[in-house]
C-alpha atoms as an extended CHARMM CRD file, in Angstrom:
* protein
*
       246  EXT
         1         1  UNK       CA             18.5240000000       -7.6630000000      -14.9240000000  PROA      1               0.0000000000
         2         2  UNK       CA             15.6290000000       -8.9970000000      -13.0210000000  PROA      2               0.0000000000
         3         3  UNK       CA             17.0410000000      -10.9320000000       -9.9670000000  PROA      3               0.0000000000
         4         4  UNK       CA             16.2220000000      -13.2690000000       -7.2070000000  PROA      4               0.0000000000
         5         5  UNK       CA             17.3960000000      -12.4290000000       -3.5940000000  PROA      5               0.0000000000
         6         6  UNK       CA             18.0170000000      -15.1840000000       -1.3120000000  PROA      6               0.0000000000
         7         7  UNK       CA             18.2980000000      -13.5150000000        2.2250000000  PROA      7               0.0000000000
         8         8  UNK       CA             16.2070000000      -10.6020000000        1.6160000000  PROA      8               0.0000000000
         9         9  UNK       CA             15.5650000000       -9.3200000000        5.2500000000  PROA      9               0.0000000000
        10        10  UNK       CA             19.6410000000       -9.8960000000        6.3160000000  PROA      10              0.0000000000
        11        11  UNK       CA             21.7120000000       -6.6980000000        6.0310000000  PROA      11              0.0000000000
        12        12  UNK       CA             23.4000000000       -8.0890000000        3.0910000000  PROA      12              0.0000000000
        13        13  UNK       CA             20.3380000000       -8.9150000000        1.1420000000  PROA      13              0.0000000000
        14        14  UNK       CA             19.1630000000       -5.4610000000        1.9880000000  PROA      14              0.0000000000
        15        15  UNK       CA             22.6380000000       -4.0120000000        0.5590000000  PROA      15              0.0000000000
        16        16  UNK       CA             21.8300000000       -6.4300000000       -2.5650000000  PROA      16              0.0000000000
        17        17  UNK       CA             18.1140000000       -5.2560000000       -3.0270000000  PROA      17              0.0000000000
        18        18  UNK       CA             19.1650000000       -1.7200000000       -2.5190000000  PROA      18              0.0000000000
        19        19  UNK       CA             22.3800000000       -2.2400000000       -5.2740000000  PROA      19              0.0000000000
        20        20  UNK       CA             20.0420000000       -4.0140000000       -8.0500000000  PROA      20              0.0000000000
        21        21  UNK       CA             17.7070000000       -1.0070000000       -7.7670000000  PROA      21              0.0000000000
        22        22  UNK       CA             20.1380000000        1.6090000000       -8.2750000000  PROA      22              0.0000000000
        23        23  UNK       CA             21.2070000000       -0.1670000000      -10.9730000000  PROA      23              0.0000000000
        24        24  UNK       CA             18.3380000000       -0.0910000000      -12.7730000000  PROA      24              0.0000000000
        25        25  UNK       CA             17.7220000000       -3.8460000000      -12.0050000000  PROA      25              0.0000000000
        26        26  UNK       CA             14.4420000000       -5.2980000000      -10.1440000000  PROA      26              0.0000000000
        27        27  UNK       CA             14.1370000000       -7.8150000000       -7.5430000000  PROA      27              0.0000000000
        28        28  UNK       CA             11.4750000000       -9.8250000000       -8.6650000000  PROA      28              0.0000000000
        29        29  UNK       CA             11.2080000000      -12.3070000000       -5.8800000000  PROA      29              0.0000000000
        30        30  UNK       CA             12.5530000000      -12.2830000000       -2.1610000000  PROA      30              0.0000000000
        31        31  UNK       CA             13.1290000000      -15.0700000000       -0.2990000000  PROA      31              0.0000000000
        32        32  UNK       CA             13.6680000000      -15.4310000000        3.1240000000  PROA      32              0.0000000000
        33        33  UNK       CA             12.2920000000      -17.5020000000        6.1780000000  PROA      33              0.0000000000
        34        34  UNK       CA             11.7050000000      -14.7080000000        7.9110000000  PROA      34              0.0000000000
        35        35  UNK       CA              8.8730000000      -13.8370000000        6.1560000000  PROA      35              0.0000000000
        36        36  UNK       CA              4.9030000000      -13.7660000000        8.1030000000  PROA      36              0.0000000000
        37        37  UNK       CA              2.0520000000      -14.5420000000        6.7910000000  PROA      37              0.0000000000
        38        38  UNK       CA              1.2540000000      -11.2990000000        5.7060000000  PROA      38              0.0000000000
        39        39  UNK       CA              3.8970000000      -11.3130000000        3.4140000000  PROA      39              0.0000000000
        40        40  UNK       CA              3.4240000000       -9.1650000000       -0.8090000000  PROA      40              0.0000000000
        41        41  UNK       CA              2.8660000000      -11.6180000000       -3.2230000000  PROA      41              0.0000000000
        42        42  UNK       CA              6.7890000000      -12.0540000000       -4.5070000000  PROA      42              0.0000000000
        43        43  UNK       CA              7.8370000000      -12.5780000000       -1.0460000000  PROA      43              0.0000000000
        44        44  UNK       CA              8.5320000000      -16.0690000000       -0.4950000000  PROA      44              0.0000000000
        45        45  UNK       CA             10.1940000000      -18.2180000000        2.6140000000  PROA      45              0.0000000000
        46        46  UNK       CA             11.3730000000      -20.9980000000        0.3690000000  PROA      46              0.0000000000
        47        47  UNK       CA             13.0250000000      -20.4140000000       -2.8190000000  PROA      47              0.0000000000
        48        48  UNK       CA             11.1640000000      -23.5890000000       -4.4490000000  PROA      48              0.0000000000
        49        49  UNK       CA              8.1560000000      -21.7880000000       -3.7590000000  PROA      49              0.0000000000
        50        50  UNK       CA              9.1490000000      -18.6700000000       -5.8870000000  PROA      50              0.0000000000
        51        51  UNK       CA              6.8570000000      -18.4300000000       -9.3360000000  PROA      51              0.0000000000
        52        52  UNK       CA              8.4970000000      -15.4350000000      -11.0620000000  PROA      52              0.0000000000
        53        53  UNK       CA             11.4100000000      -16.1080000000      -13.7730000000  PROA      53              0.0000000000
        54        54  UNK       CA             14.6880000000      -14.1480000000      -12.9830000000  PROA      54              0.0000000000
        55        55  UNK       CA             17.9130000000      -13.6980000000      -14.8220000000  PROA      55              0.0000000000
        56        56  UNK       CA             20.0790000000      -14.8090000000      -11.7040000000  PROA      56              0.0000000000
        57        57  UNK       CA             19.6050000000      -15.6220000000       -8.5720000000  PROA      57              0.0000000000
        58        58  UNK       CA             21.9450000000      -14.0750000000       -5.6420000000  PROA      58              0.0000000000
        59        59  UNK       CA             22.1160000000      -15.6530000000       -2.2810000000  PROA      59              0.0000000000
        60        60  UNK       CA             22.8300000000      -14.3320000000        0.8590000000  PROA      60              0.0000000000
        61        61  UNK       CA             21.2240000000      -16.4290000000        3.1570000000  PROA      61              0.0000000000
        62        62  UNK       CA             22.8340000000      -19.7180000000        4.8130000000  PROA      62              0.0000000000
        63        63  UNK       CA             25.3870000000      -22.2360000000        3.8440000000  PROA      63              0.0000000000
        64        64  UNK       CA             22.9130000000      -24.7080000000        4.4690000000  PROA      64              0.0000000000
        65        65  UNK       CA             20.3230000000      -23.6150000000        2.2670000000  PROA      65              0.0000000000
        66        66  UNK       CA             23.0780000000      -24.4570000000       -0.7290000000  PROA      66              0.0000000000
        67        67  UNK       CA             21.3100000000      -27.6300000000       -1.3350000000  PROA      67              0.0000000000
        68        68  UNK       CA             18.1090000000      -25.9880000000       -2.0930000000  PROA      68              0.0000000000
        69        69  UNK       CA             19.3440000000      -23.0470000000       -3.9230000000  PROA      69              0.0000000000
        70        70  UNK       CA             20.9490000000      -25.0150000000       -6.9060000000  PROA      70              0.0000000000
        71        71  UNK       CA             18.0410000000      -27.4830000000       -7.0130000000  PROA      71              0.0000000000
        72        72  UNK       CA             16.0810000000      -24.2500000000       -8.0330000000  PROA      72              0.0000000000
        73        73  UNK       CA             18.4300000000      -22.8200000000      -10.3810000000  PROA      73              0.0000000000
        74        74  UNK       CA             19.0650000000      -26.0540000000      -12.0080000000  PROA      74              0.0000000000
        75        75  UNK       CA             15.6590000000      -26.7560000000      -12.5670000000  PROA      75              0.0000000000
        76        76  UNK       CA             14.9220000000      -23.2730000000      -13.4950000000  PROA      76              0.0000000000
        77        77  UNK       CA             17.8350000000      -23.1980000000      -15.7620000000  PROA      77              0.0000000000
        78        78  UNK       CA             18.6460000000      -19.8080000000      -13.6090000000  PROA      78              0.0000000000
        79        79  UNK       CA             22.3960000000      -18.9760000000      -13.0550000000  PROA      79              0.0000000000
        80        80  UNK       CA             22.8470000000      -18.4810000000       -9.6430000000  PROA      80              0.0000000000
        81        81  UNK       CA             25.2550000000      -16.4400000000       -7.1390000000  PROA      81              0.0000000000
        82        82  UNK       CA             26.2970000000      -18.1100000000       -4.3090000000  PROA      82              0.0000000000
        83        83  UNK       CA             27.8980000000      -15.1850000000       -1.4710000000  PROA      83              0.0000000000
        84        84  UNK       CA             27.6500000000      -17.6410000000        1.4270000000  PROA      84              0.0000000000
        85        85  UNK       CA             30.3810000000      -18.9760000000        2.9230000000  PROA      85              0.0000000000
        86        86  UNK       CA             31.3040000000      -21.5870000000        5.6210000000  PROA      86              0.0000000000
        87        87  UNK       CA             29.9140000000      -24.3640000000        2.9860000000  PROA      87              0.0000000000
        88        88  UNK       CA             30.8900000000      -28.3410000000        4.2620000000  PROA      88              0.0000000000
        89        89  UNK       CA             32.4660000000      -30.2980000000        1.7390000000  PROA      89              0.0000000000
        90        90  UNK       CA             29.3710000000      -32.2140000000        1.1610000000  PROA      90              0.0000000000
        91        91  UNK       CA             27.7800000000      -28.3980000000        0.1820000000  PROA      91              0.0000000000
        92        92  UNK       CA             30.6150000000      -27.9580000000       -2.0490000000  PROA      92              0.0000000000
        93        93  UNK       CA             30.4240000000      -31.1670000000       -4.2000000000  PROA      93              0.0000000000
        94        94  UNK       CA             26.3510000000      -30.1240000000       -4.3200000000  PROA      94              0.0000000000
        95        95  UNK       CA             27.4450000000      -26.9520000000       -5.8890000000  PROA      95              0.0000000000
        96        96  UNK       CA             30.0710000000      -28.4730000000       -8.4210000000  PROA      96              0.0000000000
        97        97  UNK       CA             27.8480000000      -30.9940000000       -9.5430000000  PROA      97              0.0000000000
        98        98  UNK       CA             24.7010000000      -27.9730000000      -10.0920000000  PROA      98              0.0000000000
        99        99  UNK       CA             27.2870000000      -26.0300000000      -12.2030000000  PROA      99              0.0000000000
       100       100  UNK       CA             27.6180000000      -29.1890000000      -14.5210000000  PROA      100             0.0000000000
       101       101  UNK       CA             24.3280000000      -28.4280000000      -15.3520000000  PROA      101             0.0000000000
       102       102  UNK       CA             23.4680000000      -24.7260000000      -14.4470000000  PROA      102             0.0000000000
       103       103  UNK       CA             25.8700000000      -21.4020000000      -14.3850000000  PROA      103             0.0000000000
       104       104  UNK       CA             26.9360000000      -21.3010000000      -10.7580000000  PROA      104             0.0000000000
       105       105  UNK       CA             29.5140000000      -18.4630000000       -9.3960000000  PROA      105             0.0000000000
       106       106  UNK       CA             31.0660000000      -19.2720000000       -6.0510000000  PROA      106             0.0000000000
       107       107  UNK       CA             33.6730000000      -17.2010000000       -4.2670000000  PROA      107             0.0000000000
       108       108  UNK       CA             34.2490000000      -17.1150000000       -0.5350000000  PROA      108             0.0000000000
       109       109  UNK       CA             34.5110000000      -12.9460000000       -0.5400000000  PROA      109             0.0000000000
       110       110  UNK       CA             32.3980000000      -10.4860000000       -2.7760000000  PROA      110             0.0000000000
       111       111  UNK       CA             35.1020000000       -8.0300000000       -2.5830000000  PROA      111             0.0000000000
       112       112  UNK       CA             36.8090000000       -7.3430000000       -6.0280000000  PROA      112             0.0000000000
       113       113  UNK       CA             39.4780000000       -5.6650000000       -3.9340000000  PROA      113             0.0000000000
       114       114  UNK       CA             40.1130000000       -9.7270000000       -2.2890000000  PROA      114             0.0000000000
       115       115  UNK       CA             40.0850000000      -10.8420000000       -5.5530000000  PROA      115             0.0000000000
       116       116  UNK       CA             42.9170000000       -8.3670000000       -6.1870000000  PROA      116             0.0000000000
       117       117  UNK       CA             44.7330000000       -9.3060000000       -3.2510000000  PROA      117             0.0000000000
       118       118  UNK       CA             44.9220000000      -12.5950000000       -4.1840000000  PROA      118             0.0000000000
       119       119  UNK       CA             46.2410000000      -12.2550000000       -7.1100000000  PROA      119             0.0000000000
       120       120  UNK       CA             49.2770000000      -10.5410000000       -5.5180000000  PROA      120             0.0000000000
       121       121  UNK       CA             49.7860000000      -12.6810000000       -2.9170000000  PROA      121             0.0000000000
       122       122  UNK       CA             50.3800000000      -15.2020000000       -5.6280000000  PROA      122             0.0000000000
       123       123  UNK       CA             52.5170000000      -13.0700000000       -7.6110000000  PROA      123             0.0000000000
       124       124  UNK       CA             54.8230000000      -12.6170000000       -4.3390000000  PROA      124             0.0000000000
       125       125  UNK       CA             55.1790000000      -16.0340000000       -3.1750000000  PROA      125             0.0000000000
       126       126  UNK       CA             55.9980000000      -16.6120000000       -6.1150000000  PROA      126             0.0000000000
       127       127  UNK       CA             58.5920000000      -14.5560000000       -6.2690000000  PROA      127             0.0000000000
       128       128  UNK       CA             59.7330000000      -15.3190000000       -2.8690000000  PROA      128             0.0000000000
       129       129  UNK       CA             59.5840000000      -19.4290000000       -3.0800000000  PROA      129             0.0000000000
       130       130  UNK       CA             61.1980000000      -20.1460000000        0.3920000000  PROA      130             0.0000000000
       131       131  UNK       CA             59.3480000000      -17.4370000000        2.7490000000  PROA      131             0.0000000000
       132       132  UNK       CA             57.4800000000      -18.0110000000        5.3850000000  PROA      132             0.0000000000
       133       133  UNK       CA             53.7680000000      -17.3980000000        4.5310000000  PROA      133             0.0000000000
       134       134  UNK       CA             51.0010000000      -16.5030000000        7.6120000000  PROA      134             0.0000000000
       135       135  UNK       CA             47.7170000000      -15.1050000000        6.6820000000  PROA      135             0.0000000000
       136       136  UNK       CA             45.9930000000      -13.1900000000        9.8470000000  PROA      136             0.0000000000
       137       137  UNK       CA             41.8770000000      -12.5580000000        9.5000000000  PROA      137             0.0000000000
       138       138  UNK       CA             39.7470000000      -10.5260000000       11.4770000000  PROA      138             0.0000000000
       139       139  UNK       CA             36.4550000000      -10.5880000000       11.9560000000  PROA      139             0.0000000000
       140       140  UNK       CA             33.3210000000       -9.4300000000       13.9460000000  PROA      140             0.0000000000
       141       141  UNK       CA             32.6200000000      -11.5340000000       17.1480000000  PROA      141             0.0000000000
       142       142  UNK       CA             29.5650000000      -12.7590000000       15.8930000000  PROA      142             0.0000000000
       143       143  UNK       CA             30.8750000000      -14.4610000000       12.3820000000  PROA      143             0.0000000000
       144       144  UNK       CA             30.5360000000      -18.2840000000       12.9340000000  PROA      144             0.0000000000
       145       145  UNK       CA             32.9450000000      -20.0400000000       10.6820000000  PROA      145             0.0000000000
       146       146  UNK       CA             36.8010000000      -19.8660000000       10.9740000000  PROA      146             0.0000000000
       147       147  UNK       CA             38.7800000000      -19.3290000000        9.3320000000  PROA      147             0.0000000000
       148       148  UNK       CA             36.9060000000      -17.8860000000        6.8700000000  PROA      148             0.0000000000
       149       149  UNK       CA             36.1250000000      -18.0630000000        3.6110000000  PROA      149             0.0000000000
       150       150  UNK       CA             38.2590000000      -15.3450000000        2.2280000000  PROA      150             0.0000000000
       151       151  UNK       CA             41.4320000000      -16.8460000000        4.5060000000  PROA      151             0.0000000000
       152       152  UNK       CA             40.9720000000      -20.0080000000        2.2250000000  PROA      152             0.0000000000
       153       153  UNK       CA             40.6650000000      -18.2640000000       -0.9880000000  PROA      153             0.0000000000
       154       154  UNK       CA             44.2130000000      -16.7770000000       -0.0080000000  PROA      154             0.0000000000
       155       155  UNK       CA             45.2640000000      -19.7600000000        0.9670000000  PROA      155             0.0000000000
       156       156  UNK       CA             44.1970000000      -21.0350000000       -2.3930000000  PROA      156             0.0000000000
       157       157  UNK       CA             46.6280000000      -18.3130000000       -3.8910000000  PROA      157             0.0000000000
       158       158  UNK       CA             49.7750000000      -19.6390000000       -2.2010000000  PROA      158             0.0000000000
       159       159  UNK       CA             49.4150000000      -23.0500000000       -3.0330000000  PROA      159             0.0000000000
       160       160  UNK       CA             48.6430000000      -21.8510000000       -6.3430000000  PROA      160             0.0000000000
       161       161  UNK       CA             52.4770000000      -20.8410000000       -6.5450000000  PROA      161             0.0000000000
       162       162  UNK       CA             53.6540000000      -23.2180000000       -3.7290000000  PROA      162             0.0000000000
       163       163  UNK       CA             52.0820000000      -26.8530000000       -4.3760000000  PROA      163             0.0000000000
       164       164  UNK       CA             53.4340000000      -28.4740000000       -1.2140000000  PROA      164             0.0000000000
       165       165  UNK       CA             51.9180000000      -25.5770000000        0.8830000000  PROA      165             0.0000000000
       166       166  UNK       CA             49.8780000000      -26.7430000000        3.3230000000  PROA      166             0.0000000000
       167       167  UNK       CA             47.3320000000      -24.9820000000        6.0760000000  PROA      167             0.0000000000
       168       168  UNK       CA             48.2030000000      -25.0180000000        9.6980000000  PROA      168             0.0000000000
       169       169  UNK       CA             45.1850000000      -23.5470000000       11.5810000000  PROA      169             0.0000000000
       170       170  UNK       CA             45.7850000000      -22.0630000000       15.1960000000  PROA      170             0.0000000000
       171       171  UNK       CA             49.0580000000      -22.7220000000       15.7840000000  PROA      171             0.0000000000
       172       172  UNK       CA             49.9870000000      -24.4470000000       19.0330000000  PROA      172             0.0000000000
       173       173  UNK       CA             52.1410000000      -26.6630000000       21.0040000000  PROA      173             0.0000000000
       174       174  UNK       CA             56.1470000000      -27.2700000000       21.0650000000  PROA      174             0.0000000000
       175       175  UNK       CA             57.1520000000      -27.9630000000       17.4740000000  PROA      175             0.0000000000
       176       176  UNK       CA             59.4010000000      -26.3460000000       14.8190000000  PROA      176             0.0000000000
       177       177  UNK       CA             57.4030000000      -24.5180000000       11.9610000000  PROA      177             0.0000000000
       178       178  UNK       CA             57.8380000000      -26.3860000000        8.7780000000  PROA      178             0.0000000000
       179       179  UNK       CA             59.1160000000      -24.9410000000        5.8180000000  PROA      179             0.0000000000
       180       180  UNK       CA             55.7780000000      -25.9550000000        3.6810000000  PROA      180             0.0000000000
       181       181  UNK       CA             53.1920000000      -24.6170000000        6.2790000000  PROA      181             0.0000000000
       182       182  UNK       CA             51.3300000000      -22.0690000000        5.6780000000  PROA      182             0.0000000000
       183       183  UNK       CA             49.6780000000      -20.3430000000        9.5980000000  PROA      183             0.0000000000
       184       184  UNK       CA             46.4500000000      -19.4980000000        9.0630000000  PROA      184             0.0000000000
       185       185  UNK       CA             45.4180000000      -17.0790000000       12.4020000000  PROA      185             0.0000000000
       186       186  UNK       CA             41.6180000000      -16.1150000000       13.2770000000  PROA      186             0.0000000000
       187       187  UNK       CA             40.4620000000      -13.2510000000       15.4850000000  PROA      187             0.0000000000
       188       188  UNK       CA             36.7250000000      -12.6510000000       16.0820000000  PROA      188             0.0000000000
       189       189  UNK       CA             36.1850000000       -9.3360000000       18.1500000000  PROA      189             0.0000000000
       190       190  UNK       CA             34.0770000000       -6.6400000000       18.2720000000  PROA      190             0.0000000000
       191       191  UNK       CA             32.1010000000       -4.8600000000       15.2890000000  PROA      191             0.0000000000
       192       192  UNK       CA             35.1340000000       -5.7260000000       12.8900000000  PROA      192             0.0000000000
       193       193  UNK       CA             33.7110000000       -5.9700000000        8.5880000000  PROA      193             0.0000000000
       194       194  UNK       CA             36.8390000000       -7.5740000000        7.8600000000  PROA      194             0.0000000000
       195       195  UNK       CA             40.3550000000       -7.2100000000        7.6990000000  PROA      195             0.0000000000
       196       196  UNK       CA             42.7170000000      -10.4140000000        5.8360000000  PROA      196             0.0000000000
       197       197  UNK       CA             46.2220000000       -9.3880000000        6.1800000000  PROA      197             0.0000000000
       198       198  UNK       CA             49.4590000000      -11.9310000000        4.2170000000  PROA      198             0.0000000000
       199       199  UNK       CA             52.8080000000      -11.7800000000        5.9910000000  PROA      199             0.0000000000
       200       200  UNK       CA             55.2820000000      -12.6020000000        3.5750000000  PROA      200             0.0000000000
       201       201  UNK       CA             59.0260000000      -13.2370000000        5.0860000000  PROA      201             0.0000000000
       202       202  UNK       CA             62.7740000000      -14.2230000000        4.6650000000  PROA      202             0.0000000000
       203       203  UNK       CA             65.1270000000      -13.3850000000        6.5970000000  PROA      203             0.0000000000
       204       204  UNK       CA             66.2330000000      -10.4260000000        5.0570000000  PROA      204             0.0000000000
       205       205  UNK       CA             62.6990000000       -8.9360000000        4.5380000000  PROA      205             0.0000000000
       206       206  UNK       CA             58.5170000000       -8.9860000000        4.8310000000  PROA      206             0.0000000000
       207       207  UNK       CA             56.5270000000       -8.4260000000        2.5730000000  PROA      207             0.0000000000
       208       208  UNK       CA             52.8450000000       -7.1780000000        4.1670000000  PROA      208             0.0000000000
       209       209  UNK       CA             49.1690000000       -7.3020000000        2.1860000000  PROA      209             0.0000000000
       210       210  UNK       CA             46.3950000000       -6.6900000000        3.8740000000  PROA      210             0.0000000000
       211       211  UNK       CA             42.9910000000       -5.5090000000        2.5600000000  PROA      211             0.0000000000
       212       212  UNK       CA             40.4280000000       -4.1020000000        5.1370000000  PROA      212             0.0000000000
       213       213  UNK       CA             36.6790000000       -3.6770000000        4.7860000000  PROA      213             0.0000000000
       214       214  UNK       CA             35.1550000000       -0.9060000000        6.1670000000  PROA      214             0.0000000000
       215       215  UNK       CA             31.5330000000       -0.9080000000        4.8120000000  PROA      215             0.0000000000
       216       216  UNK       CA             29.0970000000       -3.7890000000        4.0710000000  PROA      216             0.0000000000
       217       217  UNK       CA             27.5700000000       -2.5070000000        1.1430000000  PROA      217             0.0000000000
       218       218  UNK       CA             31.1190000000       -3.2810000000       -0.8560000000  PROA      218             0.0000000000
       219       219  UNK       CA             30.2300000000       -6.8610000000       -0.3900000000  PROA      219             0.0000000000
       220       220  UNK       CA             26.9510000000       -6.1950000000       -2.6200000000  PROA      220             0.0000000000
       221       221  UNK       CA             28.1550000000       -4.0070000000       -5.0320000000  PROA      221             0.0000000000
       222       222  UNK       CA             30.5960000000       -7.1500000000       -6.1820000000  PROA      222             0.0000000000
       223       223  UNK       CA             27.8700000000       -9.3330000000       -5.8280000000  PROA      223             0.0000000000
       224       224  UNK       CA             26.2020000000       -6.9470000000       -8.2330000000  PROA      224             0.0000000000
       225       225  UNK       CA             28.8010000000       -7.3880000000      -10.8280000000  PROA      225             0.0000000000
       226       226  UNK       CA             29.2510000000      -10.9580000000      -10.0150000000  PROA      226             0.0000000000
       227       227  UNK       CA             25.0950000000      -11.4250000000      -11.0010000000  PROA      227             0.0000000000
       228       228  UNK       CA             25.6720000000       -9.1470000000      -14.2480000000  PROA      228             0.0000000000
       229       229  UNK       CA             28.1130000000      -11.5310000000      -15.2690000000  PROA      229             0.0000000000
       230       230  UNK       CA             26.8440000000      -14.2380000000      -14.7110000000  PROA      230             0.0000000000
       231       231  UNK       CA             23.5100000000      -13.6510000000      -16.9180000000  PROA      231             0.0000000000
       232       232  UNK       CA             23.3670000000      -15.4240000000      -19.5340000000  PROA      232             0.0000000000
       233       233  UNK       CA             26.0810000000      -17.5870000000      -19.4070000000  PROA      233             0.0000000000
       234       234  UNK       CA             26.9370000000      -21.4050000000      -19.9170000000  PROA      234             0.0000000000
       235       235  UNK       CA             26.6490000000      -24.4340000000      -17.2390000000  PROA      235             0.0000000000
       236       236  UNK       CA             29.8290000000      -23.6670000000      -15.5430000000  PROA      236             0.0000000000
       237       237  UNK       CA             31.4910000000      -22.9590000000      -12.2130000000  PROA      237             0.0000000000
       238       238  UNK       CA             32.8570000000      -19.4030000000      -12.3090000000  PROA      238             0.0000000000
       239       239  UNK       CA             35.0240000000      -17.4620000000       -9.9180000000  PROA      239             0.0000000000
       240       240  UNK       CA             36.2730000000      -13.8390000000       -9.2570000000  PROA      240             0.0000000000
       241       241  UNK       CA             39.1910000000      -15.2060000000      -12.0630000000  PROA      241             0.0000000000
       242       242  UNK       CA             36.6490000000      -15.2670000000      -14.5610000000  PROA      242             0.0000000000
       243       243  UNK       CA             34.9310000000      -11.8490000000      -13.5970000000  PROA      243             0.0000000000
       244       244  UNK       CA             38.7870000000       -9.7440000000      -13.3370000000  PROA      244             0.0000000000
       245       245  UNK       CA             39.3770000000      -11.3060000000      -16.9190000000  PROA      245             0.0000000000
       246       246  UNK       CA             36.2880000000      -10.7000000000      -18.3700000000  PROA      246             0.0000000000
């Protein structure tokens, strides 16, 4: 798999680069605008600048580099990952409309163990149609969006099994919680990787799942899979669904 690495001098892209090598992939272009002058030739501080052909592209950089990113891989015809997060909605129509012409996979959380959780906390509500549903995520104090993108993917999951759900962000005030809301609690401290915990409740019982990251690199390795996926494959907009099934 020869691969394209949007982000290469963050610590994710350098978990990427490092996971595509062991893998007996090759970066064949970096991108970041980092880069000096003095830069190796695949090195490259705009992605539209990039020369080399790639099976996928995996991006790690900004939210609002989104716009440029599928411009390349549709162009390119070059399936693209996209492991950013914190996208506007403007960002997000950008992507649907690239994946109409170009293989896009988006996911707000690289973790196949999220992806897993997910699934549960659909399977739960589900069973449980009247609890009260709060999702609690923790992050590092220097993470920017909130709440983030993996609290909306399991926010996703309820309404999957709960249609009239509906997000209440930071509680506050004097009011009654409604049956249909769904509290959605962010907490940015410290050196935290993550932590997304689902309370699940009657009033009779609780029902707690939480998934907690404790290393980086775990974020890379299901980027990894996500990029091996996604070679070769159709104009589309894939998710971690597609990748558990397949």
């Amino acid at each position: 798999m020869k691969a394209i690495i949007v982000g290469a001098l963050g610590v994710m892209g350098g978990y990427v680069i490092d996971a595509v090598n062991q893998h007996g992939g090759e970066c064949v272009a970096l991108v970041d605008i980092k880069y000096q002058d003095d830069r190796a030739s695949n090195e490259y501080t705009r992605i539209a600048d990039v020369k080399e052909s790639a099976d996928v592209i995996i991006d790690f950089s900004f939210h609002g580099l989104t716009s440029e990113i599928t411009e390349y891989a549709v162009k390119t015809g070059t399936p693209a990952v996209i492991a950013t997060t914190g996208q506007t909605d403007e960002e997000k129509e950008i992507i649907k409309n690239a994946s109409e012409k170009v293989a896009i996979f988006y996911t707000g959380n690289m973790s196949l163990g999220i992806a897993t959780l997910c699934d549960a906390v659909k399977r739960v509500v589900s069973v449980f149609p009247d609890a009260d549903v709060e999702i609690i995520e923790t992050h590092h104090n220097r993470k920017l969006d909130a709440p983030s993108g993996t609290a909306k993917m399991l926010f996703d999951a309820v309404k999957e099994a709960r249609p009239d759900a509906y997000a209440n962000q930071g509680r506050n005030g004097l009011c009654k919680r409604d049956k249909n809301e769904v509290g959605i609690n962010s907490i940015r401290i410290g050196n935290i990787v993550g932590i997304h915990e689902v309370r699940i409740g009657t009033s009779a019982e609780q029902i707690t799942l939480k998934h907690e990251a404790y290393d980086r690199s775990l974020f890379a390795q299901g980027a990894l899979k996500s990029a091996q996926f996604m070679c070769g494959k159709g104009a589309g907009l894939y998710t971690m669904k597609e990748l558990l099934k397949d």
